[in-house]
XYZ file of C-alpha atoms in Angstrom:
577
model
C 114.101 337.629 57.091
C 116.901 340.306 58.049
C 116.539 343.167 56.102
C 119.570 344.401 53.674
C 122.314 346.719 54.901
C 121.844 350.277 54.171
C 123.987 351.792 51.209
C 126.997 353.071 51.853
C 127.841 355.175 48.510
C 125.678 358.872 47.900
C 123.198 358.533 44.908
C 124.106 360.295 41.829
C 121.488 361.829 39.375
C 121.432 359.800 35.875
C 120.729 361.028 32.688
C 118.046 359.380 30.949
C 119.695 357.799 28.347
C 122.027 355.959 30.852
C 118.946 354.651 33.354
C 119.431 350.831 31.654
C 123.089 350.928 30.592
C 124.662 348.627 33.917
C 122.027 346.168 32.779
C 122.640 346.072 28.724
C 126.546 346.107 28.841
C 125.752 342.502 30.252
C 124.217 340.922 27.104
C 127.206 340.166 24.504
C 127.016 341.724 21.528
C 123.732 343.473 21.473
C 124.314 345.603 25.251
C 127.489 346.902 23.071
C 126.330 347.895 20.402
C 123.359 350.078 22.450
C 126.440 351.173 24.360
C 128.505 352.368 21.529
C 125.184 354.357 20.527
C 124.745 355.775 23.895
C 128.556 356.780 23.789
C 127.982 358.494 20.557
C 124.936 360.219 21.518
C 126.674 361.793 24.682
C 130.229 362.842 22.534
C 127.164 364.712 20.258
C 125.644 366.981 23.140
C 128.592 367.738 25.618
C 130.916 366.496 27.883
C 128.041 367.128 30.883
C 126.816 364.229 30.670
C 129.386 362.387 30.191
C 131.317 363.425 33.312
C 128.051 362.687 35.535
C 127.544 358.826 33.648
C 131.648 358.484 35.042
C 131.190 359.563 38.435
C 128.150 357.370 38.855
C 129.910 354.290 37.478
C 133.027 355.266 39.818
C 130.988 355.168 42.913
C 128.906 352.497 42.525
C 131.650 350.458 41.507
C 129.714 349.069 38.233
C 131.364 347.692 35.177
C 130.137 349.714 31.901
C 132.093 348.723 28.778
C 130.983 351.569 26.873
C 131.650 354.754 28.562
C 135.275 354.471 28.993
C 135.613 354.932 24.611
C 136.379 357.992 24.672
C 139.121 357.915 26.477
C 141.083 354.861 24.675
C 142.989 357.092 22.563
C 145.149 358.411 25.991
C 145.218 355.499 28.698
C 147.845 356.697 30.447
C 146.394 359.897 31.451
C 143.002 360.243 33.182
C 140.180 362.351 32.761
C 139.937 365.212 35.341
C 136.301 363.929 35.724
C 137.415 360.306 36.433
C 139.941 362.112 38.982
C 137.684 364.409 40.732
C 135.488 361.594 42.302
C 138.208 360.654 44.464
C 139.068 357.443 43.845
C 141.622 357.799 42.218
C 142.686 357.025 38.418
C 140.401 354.716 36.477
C 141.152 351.272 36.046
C 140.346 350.275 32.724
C 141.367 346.488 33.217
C 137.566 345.324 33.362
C 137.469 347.027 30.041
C 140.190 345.418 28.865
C 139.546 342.012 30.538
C 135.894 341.337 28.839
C 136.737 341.679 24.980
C 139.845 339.126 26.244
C 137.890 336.215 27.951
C 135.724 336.398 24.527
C 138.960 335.874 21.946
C 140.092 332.950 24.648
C 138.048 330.711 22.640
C 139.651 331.378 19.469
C 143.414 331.968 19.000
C 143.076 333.142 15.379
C 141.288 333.219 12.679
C 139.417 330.610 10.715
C 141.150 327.987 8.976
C 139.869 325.870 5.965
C 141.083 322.776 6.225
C 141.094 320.308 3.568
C 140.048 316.722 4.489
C 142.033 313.420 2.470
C 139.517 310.243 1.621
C 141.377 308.291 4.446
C 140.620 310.975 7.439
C 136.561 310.314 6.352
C 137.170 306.406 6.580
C 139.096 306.381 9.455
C 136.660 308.324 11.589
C 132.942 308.881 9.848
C 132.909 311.897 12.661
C 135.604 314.184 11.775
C 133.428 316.301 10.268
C 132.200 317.886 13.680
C 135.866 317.571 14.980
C 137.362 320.765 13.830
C 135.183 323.322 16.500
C 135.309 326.971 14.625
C 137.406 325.711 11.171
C 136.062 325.219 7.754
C 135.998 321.814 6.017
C 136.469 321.379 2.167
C 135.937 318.851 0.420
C 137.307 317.949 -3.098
C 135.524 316.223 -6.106
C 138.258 313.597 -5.727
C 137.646 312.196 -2.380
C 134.187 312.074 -2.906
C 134.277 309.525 -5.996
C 136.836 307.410 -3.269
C 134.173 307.748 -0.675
C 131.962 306.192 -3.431
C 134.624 303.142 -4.065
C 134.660 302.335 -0.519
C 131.422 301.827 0.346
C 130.661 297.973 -0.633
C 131.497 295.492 1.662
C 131.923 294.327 5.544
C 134.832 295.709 6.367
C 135.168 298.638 8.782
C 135.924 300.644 6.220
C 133.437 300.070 4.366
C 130.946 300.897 7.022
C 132.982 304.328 8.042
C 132.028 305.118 4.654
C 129.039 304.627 4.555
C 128.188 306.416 7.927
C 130.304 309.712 5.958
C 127.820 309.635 2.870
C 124.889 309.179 5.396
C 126.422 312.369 7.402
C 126.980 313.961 4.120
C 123.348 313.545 3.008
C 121.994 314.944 6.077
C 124.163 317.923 5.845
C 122.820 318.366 2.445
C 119.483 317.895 3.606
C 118.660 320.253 6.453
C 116.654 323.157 5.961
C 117.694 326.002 4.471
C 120.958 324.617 3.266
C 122.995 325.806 0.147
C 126.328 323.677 -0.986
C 127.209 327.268 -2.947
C 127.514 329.210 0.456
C 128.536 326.210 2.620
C 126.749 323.518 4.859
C 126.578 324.649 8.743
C 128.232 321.672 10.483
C 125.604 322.412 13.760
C 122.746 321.957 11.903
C 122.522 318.785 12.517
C 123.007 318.756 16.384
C 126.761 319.008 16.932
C 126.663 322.338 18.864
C 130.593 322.187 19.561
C 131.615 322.459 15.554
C 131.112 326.163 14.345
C 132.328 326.118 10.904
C 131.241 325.145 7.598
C 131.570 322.511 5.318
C 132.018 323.182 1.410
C 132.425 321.029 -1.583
C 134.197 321.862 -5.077
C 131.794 322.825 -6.990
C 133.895 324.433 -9.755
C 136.579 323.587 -11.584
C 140.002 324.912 -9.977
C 143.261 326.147 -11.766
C 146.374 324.734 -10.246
C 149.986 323.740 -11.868
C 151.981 320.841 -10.156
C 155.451 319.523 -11.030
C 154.912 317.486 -14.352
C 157.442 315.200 -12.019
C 153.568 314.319 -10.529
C 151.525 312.352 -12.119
C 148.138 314.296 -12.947
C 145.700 311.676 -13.333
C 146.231 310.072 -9.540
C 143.737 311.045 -6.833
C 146.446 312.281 -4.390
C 147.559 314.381 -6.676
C 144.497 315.910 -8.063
C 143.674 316.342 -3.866
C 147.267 318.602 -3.633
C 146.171 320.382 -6.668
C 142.956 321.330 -5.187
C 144.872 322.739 -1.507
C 147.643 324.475 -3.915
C 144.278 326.369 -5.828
C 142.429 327.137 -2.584
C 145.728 328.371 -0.965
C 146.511 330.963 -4.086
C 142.677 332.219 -3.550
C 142.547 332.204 0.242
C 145.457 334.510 0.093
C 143.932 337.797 -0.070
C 140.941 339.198 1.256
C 138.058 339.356 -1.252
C 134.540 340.398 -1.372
C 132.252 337.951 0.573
C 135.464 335.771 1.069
C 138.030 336.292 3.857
C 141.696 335.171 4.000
C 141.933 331.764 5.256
C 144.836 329.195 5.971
C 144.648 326.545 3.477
C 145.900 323.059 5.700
C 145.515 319.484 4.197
C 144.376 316.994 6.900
C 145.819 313.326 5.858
C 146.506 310.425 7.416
C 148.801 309.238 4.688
C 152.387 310.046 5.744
C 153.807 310.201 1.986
C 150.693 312.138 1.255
C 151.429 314.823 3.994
C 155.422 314.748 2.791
C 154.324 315.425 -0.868
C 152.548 318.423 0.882
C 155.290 320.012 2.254
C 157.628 319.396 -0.432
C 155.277 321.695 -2.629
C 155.233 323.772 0.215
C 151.688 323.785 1.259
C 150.537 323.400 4.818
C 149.548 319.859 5.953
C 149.207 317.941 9.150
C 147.971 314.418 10.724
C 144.457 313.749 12.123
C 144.650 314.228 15.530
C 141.788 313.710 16.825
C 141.886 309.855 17.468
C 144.715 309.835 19.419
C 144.412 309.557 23.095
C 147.760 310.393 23.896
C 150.694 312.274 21.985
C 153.113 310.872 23.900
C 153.359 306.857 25.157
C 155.246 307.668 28.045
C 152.602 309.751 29.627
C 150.490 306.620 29.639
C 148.576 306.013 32.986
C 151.192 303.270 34.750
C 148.920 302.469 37.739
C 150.774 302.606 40.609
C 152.998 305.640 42.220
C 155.934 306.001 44.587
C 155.492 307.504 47.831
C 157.986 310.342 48.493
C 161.039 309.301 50.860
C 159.503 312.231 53.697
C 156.035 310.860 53.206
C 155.738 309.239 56.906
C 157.756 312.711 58.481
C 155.892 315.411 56.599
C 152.717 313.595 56.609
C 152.663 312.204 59.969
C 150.303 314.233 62.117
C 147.012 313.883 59.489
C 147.421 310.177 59.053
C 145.197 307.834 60.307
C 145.329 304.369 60.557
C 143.350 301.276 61.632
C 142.884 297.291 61.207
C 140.075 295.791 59.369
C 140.555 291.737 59.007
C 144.051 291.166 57.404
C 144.134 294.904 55.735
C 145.517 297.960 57.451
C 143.852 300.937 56.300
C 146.022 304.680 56.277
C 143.690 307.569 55.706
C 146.129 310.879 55.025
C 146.262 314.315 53.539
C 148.613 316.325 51.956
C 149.664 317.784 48.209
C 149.729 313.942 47.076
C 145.855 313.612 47.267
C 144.802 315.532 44.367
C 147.582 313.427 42.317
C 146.076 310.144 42.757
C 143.332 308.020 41.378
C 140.826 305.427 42.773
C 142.640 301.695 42.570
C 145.983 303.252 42.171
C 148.840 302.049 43.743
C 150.847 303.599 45.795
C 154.129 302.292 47.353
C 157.116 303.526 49.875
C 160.248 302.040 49.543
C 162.910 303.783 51.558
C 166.476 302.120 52.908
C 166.785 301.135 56.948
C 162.578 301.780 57.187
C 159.781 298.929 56.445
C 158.339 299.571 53.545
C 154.147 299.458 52.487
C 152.337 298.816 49.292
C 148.804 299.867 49.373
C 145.960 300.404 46.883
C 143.986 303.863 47.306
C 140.026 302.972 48.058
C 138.260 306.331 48.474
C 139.227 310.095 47.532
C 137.006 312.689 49.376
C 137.603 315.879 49.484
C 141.385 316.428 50.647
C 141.613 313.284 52.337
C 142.406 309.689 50.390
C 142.074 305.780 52.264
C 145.060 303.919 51.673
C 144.557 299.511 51.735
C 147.387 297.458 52.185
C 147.863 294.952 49.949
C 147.731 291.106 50.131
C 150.708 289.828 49.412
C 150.953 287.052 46.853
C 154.508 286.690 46.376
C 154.497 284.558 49.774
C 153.976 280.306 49.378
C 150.817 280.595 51.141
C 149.013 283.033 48.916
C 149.991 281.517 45.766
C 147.590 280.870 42.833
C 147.129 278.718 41.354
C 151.051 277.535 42.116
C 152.094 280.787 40.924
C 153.655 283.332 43.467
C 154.629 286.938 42.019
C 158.171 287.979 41.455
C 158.054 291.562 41.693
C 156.197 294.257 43.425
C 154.350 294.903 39.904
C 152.974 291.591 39.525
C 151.950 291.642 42.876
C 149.802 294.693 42.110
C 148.476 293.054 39.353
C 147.255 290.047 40.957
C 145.854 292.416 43.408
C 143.291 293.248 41.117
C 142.795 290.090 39.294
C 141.688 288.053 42.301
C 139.866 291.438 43.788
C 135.895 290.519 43.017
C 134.849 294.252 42.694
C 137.293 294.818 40.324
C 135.359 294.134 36.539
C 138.136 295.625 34.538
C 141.723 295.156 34.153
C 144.036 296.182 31.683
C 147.708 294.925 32.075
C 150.255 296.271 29.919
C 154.041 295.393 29.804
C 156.916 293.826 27.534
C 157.346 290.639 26.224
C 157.945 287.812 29.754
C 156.565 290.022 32.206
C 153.929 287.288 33.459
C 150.898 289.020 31.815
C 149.025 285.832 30.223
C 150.271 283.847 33.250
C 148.444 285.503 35.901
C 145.961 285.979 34.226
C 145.249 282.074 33.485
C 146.212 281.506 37.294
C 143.810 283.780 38.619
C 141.086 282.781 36.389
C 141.333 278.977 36.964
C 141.864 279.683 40.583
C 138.426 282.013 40.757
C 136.445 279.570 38.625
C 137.172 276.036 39.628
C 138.264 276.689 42.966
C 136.195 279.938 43.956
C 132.961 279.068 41.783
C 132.919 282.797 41.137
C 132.573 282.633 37.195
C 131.602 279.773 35.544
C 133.864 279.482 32.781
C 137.321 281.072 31.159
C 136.171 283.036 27.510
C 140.238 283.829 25.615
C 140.054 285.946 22.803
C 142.765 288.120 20.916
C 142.944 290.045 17.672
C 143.921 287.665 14.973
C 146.558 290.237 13.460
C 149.691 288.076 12.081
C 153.312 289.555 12.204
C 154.176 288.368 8.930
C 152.761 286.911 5.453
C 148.989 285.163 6.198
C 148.855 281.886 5.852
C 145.697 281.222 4.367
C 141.952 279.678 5.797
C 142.247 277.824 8.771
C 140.041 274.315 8.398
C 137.903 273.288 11.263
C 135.134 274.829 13.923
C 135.255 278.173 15.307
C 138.040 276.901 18.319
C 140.281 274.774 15.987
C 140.674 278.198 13.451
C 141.867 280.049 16.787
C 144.029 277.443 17.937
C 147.125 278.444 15.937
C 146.906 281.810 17.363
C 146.326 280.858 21.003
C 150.032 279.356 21.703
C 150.502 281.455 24.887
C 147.389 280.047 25.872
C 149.023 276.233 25.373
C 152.067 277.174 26.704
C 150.688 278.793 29.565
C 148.398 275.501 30.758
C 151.161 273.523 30.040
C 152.979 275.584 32.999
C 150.296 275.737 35.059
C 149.318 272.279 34.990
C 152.974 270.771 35.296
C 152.869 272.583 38.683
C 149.431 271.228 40.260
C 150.649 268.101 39.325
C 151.478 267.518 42.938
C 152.941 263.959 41.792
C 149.767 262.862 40.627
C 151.240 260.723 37.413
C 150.498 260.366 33.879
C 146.758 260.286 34.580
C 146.240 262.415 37.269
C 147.990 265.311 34.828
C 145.802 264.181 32.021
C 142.787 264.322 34.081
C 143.770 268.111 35.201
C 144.536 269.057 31.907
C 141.072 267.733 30.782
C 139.199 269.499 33.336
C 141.370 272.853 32.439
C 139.984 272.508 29.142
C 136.462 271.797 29.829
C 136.512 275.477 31.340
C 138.589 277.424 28.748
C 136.327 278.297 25.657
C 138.460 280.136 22.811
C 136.261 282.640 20.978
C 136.857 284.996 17.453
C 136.450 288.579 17.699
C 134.654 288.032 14.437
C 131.234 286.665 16.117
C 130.827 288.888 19.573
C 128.526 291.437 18.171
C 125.457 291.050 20.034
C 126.663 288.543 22.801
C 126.406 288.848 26.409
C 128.540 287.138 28.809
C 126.805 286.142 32.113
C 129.371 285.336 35.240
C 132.249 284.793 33.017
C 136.055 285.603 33.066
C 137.000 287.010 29.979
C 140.132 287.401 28.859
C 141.423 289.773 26.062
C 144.856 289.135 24.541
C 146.746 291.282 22.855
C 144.462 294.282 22.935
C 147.106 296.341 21.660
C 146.016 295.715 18.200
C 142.353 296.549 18.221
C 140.985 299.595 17.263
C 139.032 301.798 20.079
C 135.841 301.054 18.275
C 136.838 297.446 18.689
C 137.769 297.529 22.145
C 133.920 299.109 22.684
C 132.729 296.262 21.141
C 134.179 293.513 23.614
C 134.390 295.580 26.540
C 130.261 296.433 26.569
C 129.193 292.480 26.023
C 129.977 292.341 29.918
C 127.012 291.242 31.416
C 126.416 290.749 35.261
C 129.066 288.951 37.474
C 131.502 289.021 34.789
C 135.342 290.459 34.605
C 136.963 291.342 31.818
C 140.849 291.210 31.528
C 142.691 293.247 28.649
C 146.546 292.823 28.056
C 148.877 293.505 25.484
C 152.262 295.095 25.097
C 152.349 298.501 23.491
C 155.589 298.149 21.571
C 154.190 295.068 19.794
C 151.246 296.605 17.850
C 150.870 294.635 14.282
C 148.059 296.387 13.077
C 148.533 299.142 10.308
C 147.503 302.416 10.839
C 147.361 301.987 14.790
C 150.097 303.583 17.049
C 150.495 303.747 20.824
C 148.772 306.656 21.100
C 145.259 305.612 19.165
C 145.648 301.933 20.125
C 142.115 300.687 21.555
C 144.541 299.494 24.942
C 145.740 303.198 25.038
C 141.782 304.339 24.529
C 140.904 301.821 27.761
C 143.668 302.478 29.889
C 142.511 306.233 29.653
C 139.162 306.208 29.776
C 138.637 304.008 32.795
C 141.594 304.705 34.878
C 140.056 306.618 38.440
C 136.457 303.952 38.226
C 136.464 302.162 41.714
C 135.440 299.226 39.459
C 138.555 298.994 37.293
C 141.994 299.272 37.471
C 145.438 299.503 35.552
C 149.161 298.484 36.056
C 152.105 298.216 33.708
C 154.336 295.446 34.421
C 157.756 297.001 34.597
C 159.901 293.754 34.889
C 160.394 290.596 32.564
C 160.560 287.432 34.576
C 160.698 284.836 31.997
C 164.960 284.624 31.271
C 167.597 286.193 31.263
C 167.781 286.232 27.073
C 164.481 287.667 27.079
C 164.779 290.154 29.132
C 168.268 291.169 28.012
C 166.585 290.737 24.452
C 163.761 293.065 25.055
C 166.186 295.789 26.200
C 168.673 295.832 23.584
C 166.993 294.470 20.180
């Protein structure tokens, strides 16, 4: 074992006070406040000492916290002691630069926020969503909590999880609803604050415009009180922001109106923004072969050619994403990326399905989107892919293709399972009569009109029977299920298809997505800018939630469908209406 290199700074003499100071400025809060002590101790008997504790910290090059306090009030001019070591003025940036990396994590102080009835049944964890921040919680929303409790639903069941969080809150050692309820003391480390209920009556004057005896009002009333006492600093009380948390819109413009502070739940969104939605695929840049041309290597395996380069673009791309260069007068390559390690990424070319000989099913693909698509759809390690796309882009289609092609002509799953939220675009119609498959038929048209395609075209001029028998042995192998009865269900070697998955919930996407058992894939597709259900937007769609989460597994993958192929009125219909 080589022995360490000799020191290369003289020893200085310490005073005794100072022999463990290095080692205590280390510890947070406690090294300080032995520091500030220290400090104050050495201001007390002479500047001696002081100038001695300074030299040593100069030449050993240590970080002390404390000694530098007395000479905050004049930064811009050194000490003579701090000059006479001879290295020259102090820097007073690692000072600085601690107490600054501890007020990163908060950018202010404390707020209370005040949480509506529909925030708790929306998402029974909010609670432990709000890291540092205060939660209140008004007399009002409880007694709605109470009301929505009894039945089924999922709202029902959110509130009921929110009393059950409530109670155990309430319940934890040592806990007092006068003082407020720490939200860790049940396990969620990450939420600092506290929760509080009304447990007095509060004085507040709204418009008589308002009337008093409705629950949203009496919840404004409450965040107008609370912002009048949260004003001003007051004994055992500090000055807070007062903010209502609602997911009601009209609730949140009432708010304002009466100018108090109020903003949307947040928290269940995946994205802000729809546009910054994962698309799947990427465009090479036009000097990608000439800038990138020494590191690239390339080789055949079977029909693939495999392209394994370097560069800026690595660290920009995903596993299963697809890249593509497209460049006038120079051939251009579609590939899908297959490993990422380190600063290096494989690049696959792609099968191309667009030709007559690769067609499934009888379907070729139109564009270079769909050809992505049905890259992954007939790819057996893929398990999970979400298409996403306007109306006529070919999403249900493929889909069907792919799947009949895999399981009557491949063997590779043993039957076709179609499901899709039953959310109608206008007034319900009432019960459906029937089994479980005749109630879903109304609502599985694409699926009809989709075999009707598919079968027309492996006809192959087989006649009146021969289509009959085809469509007969299509159906044997399509089951149509309700979202209703998959709790608890496991699907063994099957090829599941999810239909407009824009309209479930992320909690419902969960739901489907983990009764995957082995051997089975598991296709979700909707269109964004059709979602039907209330409350849901692009950003907290369950599609949104999927696309996000699993985009980068090797065993998934994602690609928005760019172009409509079904007319020319639809497509010039989906661009102008």
């Amino acid at each position: 074992m080589p022995l360490p290199p000799a020191p290369t700074k003289r020893a200085a003499l310490l005073s005794p006070d100072a022999l463990d100071a290095p080692a205590r400025s280390q510890h947070g809060k406690g090294g300080r406040r032995s520091s500030d002590r220290r400090a104050e101790e050495t201001r007390s008997s002479g500047p001696q000492p002081l100038e001695l504790f300074d030299r040593h910290a100069a030449e050993g090059g240590a970080t002390v916290e404390a000694p530098p306090l007395p000479n905050l009030k004049a930064p811009a001019a050194p000490t003579p002691a701090a000059r006479s070591v001879g290295e020259g003025p102090p820097t007073p940036a690692p000072v600085a630069s601690q107490p600054r990396t501890k007020r990163s994590k908060s950018t202010g102080p404390a707020k209370l926020f005040v949480l509506d009835t529909n925030v708790l049944l929306h998402d029974p964890m909010c609670l432990f969503r709000f890291e540092e921040h205060d939660i209140f919680l008004p007399m009002i929303v409880l007694e709605e909590l109470d009301g929505h409790k009894k039945g089924t639903t999922e709202v029902a069941r959110n509130g009921r999880q929110t009393s059950r969080t409530l109670d155990a809150l309430a319940a934890t050692h040592g806990a007092d609803i006068a003082k407020g309820l720490k939200l860790d003391s049940t396990g969620h480390r990450e939420s600092g604050g506290k929760l509080f209920f009304q447990t007095d009556p509060l004085d507040y004057t709204l418009p008589t415009s308002l009337p008093q005896g409705k629950a949203d009002n009496q919840i404004l009333g409450v965040v107008q009180a609370l912002r009048d006492l949260h004003a001003k600093d007051a004994p055992g009380r500090p000055k807070q922001d007062v903010v209502l948390v609602s997911k009601d819109i009209n609730m949140r413009v009432k708010a304002r109106a009466l100018g108090l502070a109020a903003d949307d739940y947040q928290n269940d969104k995946t994205l802000e923004d729809g546009d910054l939605l994962y698309s799947g695929s990427l465009a090479l840049p036009p000097d990608f072969w000439t800038r990138q041309s020494k590191p690239i290597e390339s080789w055949q395996s079977g029909s693939s050619t495999f392209y394994r380069v370097s560069g800026p673009l690595v660290p920009n791309l995903f596993i299963n994403q697809f890249v593509y260069f497209e460049a006038p007068g120079e051939p251009s390559m579609y590939a899908r990326v297959t490993e990422i390690r380190d600063k290096t990424a494989v690049l696959k070319t792609l099968k191309d399905y667009g030709s007559i000989k690769n067609a499934v099913w009888g379907v070729n693909t139109r564009n270079r989107e769909q050809n992505f698509a049905m890259n992954l759809l007939m790819d057996p390690d893929v398990d999970f892919v979400t298409l996403t796309g306007t109306a006529g882009t070919g999403k249900t289609l493929m889909a069907l293709a792919s799947g009949l092609t895999q399981v009557l002509d491949d063997r590779r799953y043993t039957e076709i399972i179609m499901t899709r939220a039953t959310v109608s675009v206008g007034e319900d119609i009432g019960f459906l009569p029937g089994t479980e498959e005749e109630k879903m038929g109304p609502w599985m048209g694409a699926l009809d009109d989709n075999l009707e395609f598919l079968a027309k075209g492996d006809g192959g001029g087989a006649g009146e029977w021969g289509r009959a028998a085809t469509n007969e042995l299509i159906r044997s192998r399509i089951k149509i299920k309700s979202m209703n009865f998959m709790r608890g269900r496991t699907f063994l070697n099957k090829y599941v298809i999810i239909d407009e998955a824009q309209n479930l919930t992320p909690k419902q996407m969960k739901t489907l997505v983990t009764r995957a058992g082995p051997g089975t894939k598991i296709i979700c597709m909707g269109n964004l800018a059709q979602i039907d259900t209330p409350y849901l937007t692009e950003g907290s769609s369950g599609l949104t939630f999927a696309v996000d989460k699993f985009k980068g597994w090797p065993h998934s993958g994602h690609i928005t469908l760019a172009r409509g192929e079904r007319s020319r009125l639809a497509d010039f219909a989906s661009d102008v209406l």
